[in-house]
PDB file of C-alpha atoms in Angstrom:
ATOM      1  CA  UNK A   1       0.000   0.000   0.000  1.00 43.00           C
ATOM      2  CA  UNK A   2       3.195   2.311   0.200  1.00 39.00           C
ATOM      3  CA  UNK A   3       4.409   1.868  -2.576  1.00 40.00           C
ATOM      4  CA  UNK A   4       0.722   2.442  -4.026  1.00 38.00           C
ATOM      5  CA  UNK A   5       0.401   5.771  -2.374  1.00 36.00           C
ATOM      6  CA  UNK A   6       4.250   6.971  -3.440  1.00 33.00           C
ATOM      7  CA  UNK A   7       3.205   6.328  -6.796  1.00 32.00           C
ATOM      8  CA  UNK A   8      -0.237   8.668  -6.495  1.00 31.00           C
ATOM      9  CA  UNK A   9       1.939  11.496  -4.409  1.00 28.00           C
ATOM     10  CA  UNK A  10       4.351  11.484  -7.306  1.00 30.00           C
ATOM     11  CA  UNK A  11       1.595  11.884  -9.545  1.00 29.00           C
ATOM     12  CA  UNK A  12      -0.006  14.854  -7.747  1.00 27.00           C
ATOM     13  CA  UNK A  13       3.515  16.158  -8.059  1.00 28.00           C
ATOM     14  CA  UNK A  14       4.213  16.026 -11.722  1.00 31.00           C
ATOM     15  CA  UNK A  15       1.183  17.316 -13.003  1.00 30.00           C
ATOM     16  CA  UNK A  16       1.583  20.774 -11.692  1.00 31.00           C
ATOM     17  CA  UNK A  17       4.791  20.936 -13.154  1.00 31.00           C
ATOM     18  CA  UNK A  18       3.593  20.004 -16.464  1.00 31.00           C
ATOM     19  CA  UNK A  19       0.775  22.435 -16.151  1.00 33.00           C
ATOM     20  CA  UNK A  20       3.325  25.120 -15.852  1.00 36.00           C
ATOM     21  CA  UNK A  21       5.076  23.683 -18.678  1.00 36.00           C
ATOM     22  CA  UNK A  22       2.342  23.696 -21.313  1.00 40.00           C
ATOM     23  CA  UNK A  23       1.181  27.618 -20.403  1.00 37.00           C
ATOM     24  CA  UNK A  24       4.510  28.847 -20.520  1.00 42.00           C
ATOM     25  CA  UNK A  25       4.808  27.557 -23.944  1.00 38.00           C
ATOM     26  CA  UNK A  26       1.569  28.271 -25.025  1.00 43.00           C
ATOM     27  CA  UNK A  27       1.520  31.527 -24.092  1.00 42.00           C
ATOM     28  CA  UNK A  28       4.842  32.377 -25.382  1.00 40.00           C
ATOM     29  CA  UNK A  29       3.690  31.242 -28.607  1.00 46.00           C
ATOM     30  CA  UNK A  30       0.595  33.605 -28.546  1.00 48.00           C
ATOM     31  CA  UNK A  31      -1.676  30.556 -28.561  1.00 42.00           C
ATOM     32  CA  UNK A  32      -4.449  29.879 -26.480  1.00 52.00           C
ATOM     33  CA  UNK A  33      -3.801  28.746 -23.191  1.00 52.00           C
ATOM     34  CA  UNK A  34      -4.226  25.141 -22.285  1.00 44.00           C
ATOM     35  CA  UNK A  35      -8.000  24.271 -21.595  1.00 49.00           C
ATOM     36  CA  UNK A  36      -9.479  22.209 -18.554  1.00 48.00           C
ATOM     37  CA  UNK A  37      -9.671  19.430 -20.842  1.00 51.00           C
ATOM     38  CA  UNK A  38      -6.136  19.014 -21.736  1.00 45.00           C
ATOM     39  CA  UNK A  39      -5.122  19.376 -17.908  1.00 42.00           C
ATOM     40  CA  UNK A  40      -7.396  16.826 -17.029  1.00 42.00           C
ATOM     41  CA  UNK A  41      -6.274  14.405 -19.976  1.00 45.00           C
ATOM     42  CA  UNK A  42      -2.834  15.157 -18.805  1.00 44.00           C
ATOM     43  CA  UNK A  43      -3.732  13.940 -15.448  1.00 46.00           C
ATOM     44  CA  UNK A  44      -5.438  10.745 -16.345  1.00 45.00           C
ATOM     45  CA  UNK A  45      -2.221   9.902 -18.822  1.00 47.00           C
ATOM     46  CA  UNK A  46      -0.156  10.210 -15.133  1.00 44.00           C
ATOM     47  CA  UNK A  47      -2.617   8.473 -13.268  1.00 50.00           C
ATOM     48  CA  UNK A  48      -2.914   5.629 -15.807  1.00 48.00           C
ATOM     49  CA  UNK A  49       0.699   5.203 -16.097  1.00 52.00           C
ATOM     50  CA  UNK A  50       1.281   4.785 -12.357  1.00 59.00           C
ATOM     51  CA  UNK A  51      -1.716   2.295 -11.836  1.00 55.00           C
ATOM     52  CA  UNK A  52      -0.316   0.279 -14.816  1.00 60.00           C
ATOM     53  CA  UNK A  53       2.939   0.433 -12.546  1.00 67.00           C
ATOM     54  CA  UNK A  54       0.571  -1.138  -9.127  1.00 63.00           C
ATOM     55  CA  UNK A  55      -1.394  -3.260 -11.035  1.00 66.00           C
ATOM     56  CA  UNK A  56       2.014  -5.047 -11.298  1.00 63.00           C
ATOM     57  CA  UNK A  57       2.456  -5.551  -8.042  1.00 67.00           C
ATOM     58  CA  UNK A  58      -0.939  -7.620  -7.408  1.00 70.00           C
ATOM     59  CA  UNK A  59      -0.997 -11.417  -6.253  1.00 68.00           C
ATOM     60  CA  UNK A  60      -3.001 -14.260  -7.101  1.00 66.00           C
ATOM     61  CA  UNK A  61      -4.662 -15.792  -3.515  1.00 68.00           C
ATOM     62  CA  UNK A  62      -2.558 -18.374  -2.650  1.00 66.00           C
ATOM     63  CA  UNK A  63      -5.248 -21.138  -2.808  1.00 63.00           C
ATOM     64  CA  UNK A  64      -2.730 -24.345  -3.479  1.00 55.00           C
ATOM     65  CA  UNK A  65       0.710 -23.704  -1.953  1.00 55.00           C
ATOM     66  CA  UNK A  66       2.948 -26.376   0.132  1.00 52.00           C
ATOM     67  CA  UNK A  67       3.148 -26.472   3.538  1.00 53.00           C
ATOM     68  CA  UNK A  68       6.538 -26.260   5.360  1.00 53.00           C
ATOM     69  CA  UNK A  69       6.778 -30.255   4.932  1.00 51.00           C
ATOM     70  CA  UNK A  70       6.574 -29.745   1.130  1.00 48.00           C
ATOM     71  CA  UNK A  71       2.859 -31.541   1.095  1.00 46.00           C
ATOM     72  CA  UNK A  72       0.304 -29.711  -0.081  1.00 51.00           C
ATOM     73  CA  UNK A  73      -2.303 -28.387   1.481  1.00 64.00           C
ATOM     74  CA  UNK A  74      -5.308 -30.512   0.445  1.00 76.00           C
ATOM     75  CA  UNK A  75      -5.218 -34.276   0.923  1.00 75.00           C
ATOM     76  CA  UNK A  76      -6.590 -37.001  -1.174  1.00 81.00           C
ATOM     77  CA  UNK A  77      -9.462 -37.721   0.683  1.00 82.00           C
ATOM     78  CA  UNK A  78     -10.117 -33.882   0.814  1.00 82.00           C
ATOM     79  CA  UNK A  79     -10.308 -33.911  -2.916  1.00 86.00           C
ATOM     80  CA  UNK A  80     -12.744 -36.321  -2.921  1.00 89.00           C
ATOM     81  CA  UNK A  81     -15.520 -33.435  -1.609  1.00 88.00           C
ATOM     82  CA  UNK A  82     -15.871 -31.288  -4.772  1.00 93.00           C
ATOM     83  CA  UNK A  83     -16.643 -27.628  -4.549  1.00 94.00           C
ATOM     84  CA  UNK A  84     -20.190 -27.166  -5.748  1.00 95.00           C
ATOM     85  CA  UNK A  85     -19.822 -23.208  -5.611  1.00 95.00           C
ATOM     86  CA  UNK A  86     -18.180 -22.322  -9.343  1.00 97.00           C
ATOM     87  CA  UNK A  87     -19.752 -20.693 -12.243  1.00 97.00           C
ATOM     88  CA  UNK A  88     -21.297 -23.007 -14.997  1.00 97.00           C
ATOM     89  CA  UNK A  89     -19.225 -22.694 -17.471  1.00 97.00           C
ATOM     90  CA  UNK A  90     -22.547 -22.806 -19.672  1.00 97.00           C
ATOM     91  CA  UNK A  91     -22.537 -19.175 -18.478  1.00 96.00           C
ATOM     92  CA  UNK A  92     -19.872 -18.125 -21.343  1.00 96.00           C
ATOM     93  CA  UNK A  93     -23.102 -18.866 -24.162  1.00 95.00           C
ATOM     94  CA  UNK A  94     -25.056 -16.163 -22.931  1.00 92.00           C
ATOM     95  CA  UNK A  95     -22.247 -13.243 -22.560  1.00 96.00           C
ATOM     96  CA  UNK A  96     -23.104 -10.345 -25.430  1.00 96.00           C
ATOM     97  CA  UNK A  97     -20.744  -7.100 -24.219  1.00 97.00           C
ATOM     98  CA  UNK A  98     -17.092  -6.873 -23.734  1.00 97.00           C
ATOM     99  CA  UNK A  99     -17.730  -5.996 -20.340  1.00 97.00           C
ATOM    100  CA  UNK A 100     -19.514  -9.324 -19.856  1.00 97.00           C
ATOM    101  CA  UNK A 101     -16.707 -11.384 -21.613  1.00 98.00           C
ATOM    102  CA  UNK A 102     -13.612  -9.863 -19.628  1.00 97.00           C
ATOM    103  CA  UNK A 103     -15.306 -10.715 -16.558  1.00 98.00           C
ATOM    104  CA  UNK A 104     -16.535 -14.187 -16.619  1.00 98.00           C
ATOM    105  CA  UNK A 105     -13.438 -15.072 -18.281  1.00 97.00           C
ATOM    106  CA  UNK A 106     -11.319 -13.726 -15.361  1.00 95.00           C
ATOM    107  CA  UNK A 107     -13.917 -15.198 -13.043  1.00 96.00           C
ATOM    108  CA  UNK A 108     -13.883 -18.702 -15.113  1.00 96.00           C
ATOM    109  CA  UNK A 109      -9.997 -18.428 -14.694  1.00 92.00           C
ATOM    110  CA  UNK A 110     -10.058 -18.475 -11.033  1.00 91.00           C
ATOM    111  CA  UNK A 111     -12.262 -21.172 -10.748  1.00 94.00           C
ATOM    112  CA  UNK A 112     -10.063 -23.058 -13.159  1.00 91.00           C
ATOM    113  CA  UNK A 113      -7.877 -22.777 -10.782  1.00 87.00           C
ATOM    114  CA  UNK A 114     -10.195 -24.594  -8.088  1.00 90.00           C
ATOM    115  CA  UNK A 115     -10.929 -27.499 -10.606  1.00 91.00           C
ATOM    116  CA  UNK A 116      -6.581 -27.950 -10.743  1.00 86.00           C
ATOM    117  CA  UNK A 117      -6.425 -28.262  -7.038  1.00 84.00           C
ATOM    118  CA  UNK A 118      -9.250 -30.516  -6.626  1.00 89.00           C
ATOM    119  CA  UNK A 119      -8.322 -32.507  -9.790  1.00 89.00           C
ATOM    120  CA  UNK A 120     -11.566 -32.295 -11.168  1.00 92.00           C
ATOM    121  CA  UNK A 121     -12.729 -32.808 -14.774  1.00 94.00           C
ATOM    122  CA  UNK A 122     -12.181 -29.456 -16.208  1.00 94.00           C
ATOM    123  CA  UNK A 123     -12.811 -29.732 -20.402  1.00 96.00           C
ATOM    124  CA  UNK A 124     -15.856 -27.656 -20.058  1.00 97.00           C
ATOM    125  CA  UNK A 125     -13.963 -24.941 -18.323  1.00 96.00           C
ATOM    126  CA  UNK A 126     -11.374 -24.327 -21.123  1.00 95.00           C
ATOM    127  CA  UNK A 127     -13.388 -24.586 -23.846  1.00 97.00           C
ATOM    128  CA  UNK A 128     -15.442 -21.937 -22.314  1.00 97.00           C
ATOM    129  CA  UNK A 129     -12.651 -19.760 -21.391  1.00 96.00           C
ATOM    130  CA  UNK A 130     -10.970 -20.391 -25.399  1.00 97.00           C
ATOM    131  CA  UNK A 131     -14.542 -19.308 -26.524  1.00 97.00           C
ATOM    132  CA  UNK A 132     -14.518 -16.068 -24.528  1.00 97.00           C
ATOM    133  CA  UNK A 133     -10.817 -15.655 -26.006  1.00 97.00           C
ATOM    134  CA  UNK A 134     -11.900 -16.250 -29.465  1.00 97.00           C
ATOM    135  CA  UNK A 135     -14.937 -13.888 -29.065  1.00 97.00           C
ATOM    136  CA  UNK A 136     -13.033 -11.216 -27.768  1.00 97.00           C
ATOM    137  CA  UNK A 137      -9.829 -11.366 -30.085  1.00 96.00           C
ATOM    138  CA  UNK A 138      -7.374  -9.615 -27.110  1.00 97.00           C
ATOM    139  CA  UNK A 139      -3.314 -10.685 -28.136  1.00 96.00           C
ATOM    140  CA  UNK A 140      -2.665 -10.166 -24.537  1.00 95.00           C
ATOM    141  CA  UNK A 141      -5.142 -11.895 -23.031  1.00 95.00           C
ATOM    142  CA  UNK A 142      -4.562 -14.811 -25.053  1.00 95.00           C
ATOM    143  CA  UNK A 143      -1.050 -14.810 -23.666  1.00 93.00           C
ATOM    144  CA  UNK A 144      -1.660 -14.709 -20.136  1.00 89.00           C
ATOM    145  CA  UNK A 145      -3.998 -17.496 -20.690  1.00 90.00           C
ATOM    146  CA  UNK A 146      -2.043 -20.095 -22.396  1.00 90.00           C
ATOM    147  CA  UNK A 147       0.541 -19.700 -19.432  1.00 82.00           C
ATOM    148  CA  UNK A 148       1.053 -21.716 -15.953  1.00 73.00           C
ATOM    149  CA  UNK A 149      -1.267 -20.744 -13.559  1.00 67.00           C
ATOM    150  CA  UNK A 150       0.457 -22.970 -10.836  1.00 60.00           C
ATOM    151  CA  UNK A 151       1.572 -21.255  -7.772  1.00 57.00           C
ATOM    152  CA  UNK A 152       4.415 -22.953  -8.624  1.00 59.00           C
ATOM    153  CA  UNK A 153       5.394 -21.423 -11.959  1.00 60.00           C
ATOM    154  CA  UNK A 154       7.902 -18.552 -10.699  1.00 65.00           C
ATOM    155  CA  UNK A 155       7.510 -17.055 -13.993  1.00 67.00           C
ATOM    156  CA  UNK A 156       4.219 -15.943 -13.195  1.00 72.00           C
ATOM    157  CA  UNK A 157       4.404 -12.280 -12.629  1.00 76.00           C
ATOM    158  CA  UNK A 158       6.708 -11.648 -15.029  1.00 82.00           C
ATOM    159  CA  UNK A 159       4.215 -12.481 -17.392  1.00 84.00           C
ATOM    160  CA  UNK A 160       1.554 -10.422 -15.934  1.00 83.00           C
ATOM    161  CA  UNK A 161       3.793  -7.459 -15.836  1.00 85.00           C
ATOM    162  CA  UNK A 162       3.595  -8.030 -20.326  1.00 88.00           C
ATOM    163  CA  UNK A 163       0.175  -8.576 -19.730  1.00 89.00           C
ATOM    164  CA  UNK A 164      -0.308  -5.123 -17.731  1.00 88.00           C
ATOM    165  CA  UNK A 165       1.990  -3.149 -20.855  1.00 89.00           C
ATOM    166  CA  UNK A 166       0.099  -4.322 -23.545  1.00 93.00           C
ATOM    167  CA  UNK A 167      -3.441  -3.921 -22.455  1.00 93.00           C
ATOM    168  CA  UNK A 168      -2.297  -0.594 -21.702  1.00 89.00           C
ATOM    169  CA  UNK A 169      -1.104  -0.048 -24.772  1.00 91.00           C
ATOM    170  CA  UNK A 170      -4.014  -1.589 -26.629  1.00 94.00           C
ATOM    171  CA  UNK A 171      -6.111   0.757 -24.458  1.00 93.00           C
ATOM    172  CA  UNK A 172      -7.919  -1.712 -23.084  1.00 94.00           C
ATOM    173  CA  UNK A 173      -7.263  -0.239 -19.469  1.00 92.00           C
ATOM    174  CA  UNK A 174     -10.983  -0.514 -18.459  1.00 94.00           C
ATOM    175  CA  UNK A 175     -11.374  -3.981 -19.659  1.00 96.00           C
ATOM    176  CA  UNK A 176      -7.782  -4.777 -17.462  1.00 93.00           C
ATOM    177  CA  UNK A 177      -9.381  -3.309 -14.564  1.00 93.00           C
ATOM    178  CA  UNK A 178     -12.992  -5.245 -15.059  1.00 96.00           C
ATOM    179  CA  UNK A 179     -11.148  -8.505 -15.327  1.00 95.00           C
ATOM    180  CA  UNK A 180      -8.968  -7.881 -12.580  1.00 92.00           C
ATOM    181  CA  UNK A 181     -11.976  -6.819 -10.016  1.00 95.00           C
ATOM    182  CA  UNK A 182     -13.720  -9.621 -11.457  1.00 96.00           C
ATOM    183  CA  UNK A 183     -10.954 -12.035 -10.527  1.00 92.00           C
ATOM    184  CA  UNK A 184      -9.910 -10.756  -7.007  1.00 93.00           C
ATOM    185  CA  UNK A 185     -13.870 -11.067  -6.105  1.00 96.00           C
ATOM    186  CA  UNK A 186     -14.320 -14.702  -7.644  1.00 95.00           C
ATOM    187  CA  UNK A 187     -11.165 -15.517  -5.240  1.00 92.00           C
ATOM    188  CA  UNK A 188     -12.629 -13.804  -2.171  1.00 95.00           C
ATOM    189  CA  UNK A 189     -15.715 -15.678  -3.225  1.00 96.00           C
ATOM    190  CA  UNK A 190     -14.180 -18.921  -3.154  1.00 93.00           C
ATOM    191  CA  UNK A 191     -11.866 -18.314   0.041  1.00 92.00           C
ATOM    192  CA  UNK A 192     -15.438 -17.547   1.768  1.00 95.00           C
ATOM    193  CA  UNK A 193     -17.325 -20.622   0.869  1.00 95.00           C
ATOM    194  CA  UNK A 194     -14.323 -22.838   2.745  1.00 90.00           C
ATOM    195  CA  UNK A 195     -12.190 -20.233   4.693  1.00 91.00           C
ATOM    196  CA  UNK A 196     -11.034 -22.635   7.529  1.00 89.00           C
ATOM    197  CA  UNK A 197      -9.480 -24.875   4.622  1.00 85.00           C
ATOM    198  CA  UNK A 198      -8.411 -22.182   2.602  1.00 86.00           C
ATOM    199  CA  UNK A 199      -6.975 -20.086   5.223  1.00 87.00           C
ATOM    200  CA  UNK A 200      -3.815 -22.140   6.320  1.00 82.00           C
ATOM    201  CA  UNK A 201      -2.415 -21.661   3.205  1.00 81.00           C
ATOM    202  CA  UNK A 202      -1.988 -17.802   3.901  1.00 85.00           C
ATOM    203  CA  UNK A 203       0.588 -16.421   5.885  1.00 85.00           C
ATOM    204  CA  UNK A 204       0.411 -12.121   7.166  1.00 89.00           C
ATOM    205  CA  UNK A 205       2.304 -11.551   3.817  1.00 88.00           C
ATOM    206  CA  UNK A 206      -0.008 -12.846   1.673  1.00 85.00           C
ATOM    207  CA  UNK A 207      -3.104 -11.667   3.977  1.00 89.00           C
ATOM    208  CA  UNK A 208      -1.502  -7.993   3.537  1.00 89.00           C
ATOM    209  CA  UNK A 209      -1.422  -8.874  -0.234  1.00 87.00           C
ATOM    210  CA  UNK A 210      -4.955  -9.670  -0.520  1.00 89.00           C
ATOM    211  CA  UNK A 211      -5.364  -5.618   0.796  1.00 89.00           C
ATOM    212  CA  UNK A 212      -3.216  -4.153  -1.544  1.00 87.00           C
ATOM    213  CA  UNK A 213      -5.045  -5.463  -4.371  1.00 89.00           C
ATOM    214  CA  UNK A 214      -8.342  -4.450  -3.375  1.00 92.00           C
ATOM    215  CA  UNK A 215      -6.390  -0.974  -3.113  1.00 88.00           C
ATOM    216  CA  UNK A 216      -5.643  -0.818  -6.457  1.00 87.00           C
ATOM    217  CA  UNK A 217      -8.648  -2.329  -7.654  1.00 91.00           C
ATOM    218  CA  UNK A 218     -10.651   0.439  -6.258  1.00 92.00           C
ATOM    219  CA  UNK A 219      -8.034   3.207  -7.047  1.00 89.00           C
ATOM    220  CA  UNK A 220      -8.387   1.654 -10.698  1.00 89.00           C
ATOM    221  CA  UNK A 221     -11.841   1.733 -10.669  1.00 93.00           C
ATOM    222  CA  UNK A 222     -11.886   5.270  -9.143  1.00 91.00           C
ATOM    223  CA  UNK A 223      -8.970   6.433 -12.198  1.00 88.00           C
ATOM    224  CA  UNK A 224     -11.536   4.681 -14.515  1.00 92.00           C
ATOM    225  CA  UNK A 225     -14.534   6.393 -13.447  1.00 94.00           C
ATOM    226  CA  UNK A 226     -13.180  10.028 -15.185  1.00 87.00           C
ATOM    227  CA  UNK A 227     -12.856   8.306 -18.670  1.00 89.00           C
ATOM    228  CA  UNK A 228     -15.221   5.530 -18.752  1.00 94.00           C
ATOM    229  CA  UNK A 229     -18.374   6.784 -16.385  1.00 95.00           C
ATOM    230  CA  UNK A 230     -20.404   3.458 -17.142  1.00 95.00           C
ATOM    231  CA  UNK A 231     -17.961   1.772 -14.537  1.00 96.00           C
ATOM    232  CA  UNK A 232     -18.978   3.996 -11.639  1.00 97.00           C
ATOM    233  CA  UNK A 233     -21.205   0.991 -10.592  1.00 97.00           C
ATOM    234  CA  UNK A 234     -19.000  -1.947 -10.795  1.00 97.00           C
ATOM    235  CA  UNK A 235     -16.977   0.644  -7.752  1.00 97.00           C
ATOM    236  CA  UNK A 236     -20.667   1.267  -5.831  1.00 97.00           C
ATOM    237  CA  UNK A 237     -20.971  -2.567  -5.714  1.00 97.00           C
ATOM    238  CA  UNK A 238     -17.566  -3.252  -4.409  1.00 97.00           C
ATOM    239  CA  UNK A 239     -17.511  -0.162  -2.207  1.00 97.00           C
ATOM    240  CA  UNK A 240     -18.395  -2.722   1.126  1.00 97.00           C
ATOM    241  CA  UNK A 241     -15.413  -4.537   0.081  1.00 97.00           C
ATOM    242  CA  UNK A 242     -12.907  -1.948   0.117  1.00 96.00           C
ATOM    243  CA  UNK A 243     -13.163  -2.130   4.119  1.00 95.00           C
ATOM    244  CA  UNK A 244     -10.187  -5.099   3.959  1.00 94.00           C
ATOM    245  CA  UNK A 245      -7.449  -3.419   5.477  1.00 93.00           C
ATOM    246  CA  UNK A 246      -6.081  -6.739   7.003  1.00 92.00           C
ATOM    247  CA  UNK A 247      -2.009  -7.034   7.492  1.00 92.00           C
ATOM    248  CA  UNK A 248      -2.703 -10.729   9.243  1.00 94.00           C
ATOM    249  CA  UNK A 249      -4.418 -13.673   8.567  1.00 92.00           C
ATOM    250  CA  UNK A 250      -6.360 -14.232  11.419  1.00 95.00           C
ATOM    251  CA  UNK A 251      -7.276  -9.868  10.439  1.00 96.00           C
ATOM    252  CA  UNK A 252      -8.340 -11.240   6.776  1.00 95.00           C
ATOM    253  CA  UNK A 253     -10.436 -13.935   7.852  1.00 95.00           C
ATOM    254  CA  UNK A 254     -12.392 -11.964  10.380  1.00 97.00           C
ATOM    255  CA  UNK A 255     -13.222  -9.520   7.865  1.00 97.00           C
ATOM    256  CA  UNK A 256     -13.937 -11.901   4.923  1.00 96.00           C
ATOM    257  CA  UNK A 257     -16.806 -13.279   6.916  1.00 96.00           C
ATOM    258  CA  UNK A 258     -18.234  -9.872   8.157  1.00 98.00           C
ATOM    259  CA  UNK A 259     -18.609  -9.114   4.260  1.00 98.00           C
ATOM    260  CA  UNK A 260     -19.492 -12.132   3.475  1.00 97.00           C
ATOM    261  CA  UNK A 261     -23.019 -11.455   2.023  1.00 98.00           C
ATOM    262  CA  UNK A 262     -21.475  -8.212   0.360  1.00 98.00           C
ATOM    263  CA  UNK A 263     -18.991 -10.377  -1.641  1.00 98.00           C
ATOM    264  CA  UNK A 264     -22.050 -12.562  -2.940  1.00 98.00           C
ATOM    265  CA  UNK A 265     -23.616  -9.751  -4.382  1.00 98.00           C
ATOM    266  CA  UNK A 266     -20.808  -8.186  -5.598  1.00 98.00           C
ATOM    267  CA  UNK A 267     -20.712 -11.464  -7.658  1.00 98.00           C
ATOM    268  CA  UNK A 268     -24.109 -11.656  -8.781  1.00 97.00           C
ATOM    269  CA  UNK A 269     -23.550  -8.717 -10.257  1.00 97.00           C
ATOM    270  CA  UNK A 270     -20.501  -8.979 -12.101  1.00 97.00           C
ATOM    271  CA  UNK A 271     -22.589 -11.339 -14.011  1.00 95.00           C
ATOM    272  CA  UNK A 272     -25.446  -9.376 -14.963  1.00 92.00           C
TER     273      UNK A 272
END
């Protein structure tokens, strides 16, 4: 969450300065002096940029690591108890918007995730995911897709650093942002339907990572807001959830169950 804020300070910092900047040489070209508009488009270019930069820093939820005797953390006979909680994947048929699309397939990915660790049948998962990817024709996202999505791949974030860049670039930003709210609630989602299993495989530093992404989620959605109004209320659902300020695990799980029934909603409506 430093880091975050360092990165917004330095933004409130720089734009000033290029304020200054563009008058001065404006003016001392007799031209009109820079408009409202242009300050404010100046402002979202900074604000982007540094976002892009903590978006980087976000973690998957550590749903399948080893424990300290290098087992992991769900046994056979604990596999044997499906989860009956993830989406159809029947759901990716009746998706028409972009908005739609990015979502369920970031929520699909996470519970993709769920049918690794309990080695369950998962065909109709990727085919739905590969028809979302199809449908929506992204370079980037077809990248991060077709990678490792083991905790165990330590290539990982490199990967979602590219991913960051190009949809960036693309300026798919508010697409980015959709997907990634719509992933960090599927896995908040999960973690509440089993928390005392899920839980042990946390430790404070991963707890405190959990509350640094929904920090940049909502300061993403927030950023978002000034260029792409419609997604003022994906933030007014997840507004309850932005109360997860937890920097321990026994702090996360607490408030994952007081916002339990907030997280269920916020879920519902991600696929409206």
């Amino acid at each position: 969450m430093k880091k975050l804020t360092v990165l917004l300070l330095a933004a409130l910092l720089v734009v000033p300065s290029c304020k200054n900047q563009n008058k001065d040489s404006n003016n001392d070209q007799g031209k009109e002096p820079v408009t409202a508009e242009e300050i404010l488009s100046e402002e979202l270019k900074v604000n982007v940029s540094n976002l892009a930069e903590s978006a980087k820093k976000m973690k998957r939820i550590p749903f399948a690591t080893k424990k300290a005797d290098g087992s992991f953390a769900l046994t056979e006979k604990e596999k044997m108890v499906k989860p009956d909680y993830l989406l159809d994947p029947a759901t990716a048929n009746d998706l028409i918007s972009f908005s739609q699309k990015y979502r369920v397939i970031a929520m699909l990915g996470a519970d993709l995730m769920i049918t690794n660790l309990y080695d369950m049948a998962n065909t109709e998962y990727k085919n739905a995911i590969n028809k979302i990817l199809v449908d929506l024709n992204d370079d980037a996202l077809n990248k991060i897709a077709s990678i490792d999505w083991s905790m165990e791949n330590e290539y990982f974030q490199e990967d979602f650093d590219t991913f960051v860049e190009e949809e960036y670039k693309a300026g798919r930003e508010n697409f980015f942002w959709e997907s990634t709210a719509s992933f960090l609630v599927e896995q908040v989602y999960i973690l509440t339907r089993n928390i005392d299993k899920f839980m042990p495989m946390f430790t404070d530093e991963t707890a405190a990572d959990v509350t640094f992404d929904f920090v940049c989620v909502h300061e993403g959605l927030v950023q978002m807001i000034a260029k792409y109004p419609e997604m003022s209320s994906l933030n007014e659902v997840l507004e309850p959830l932005y109360v997860i300020n937890a920097i321990t695990v026994d702090q996360l799980k607490e408030q994952l169950m007081s916002i339990k029934s907030d997280i269920e909603a916020a879920r519902a409506f991600l696929l409206q």
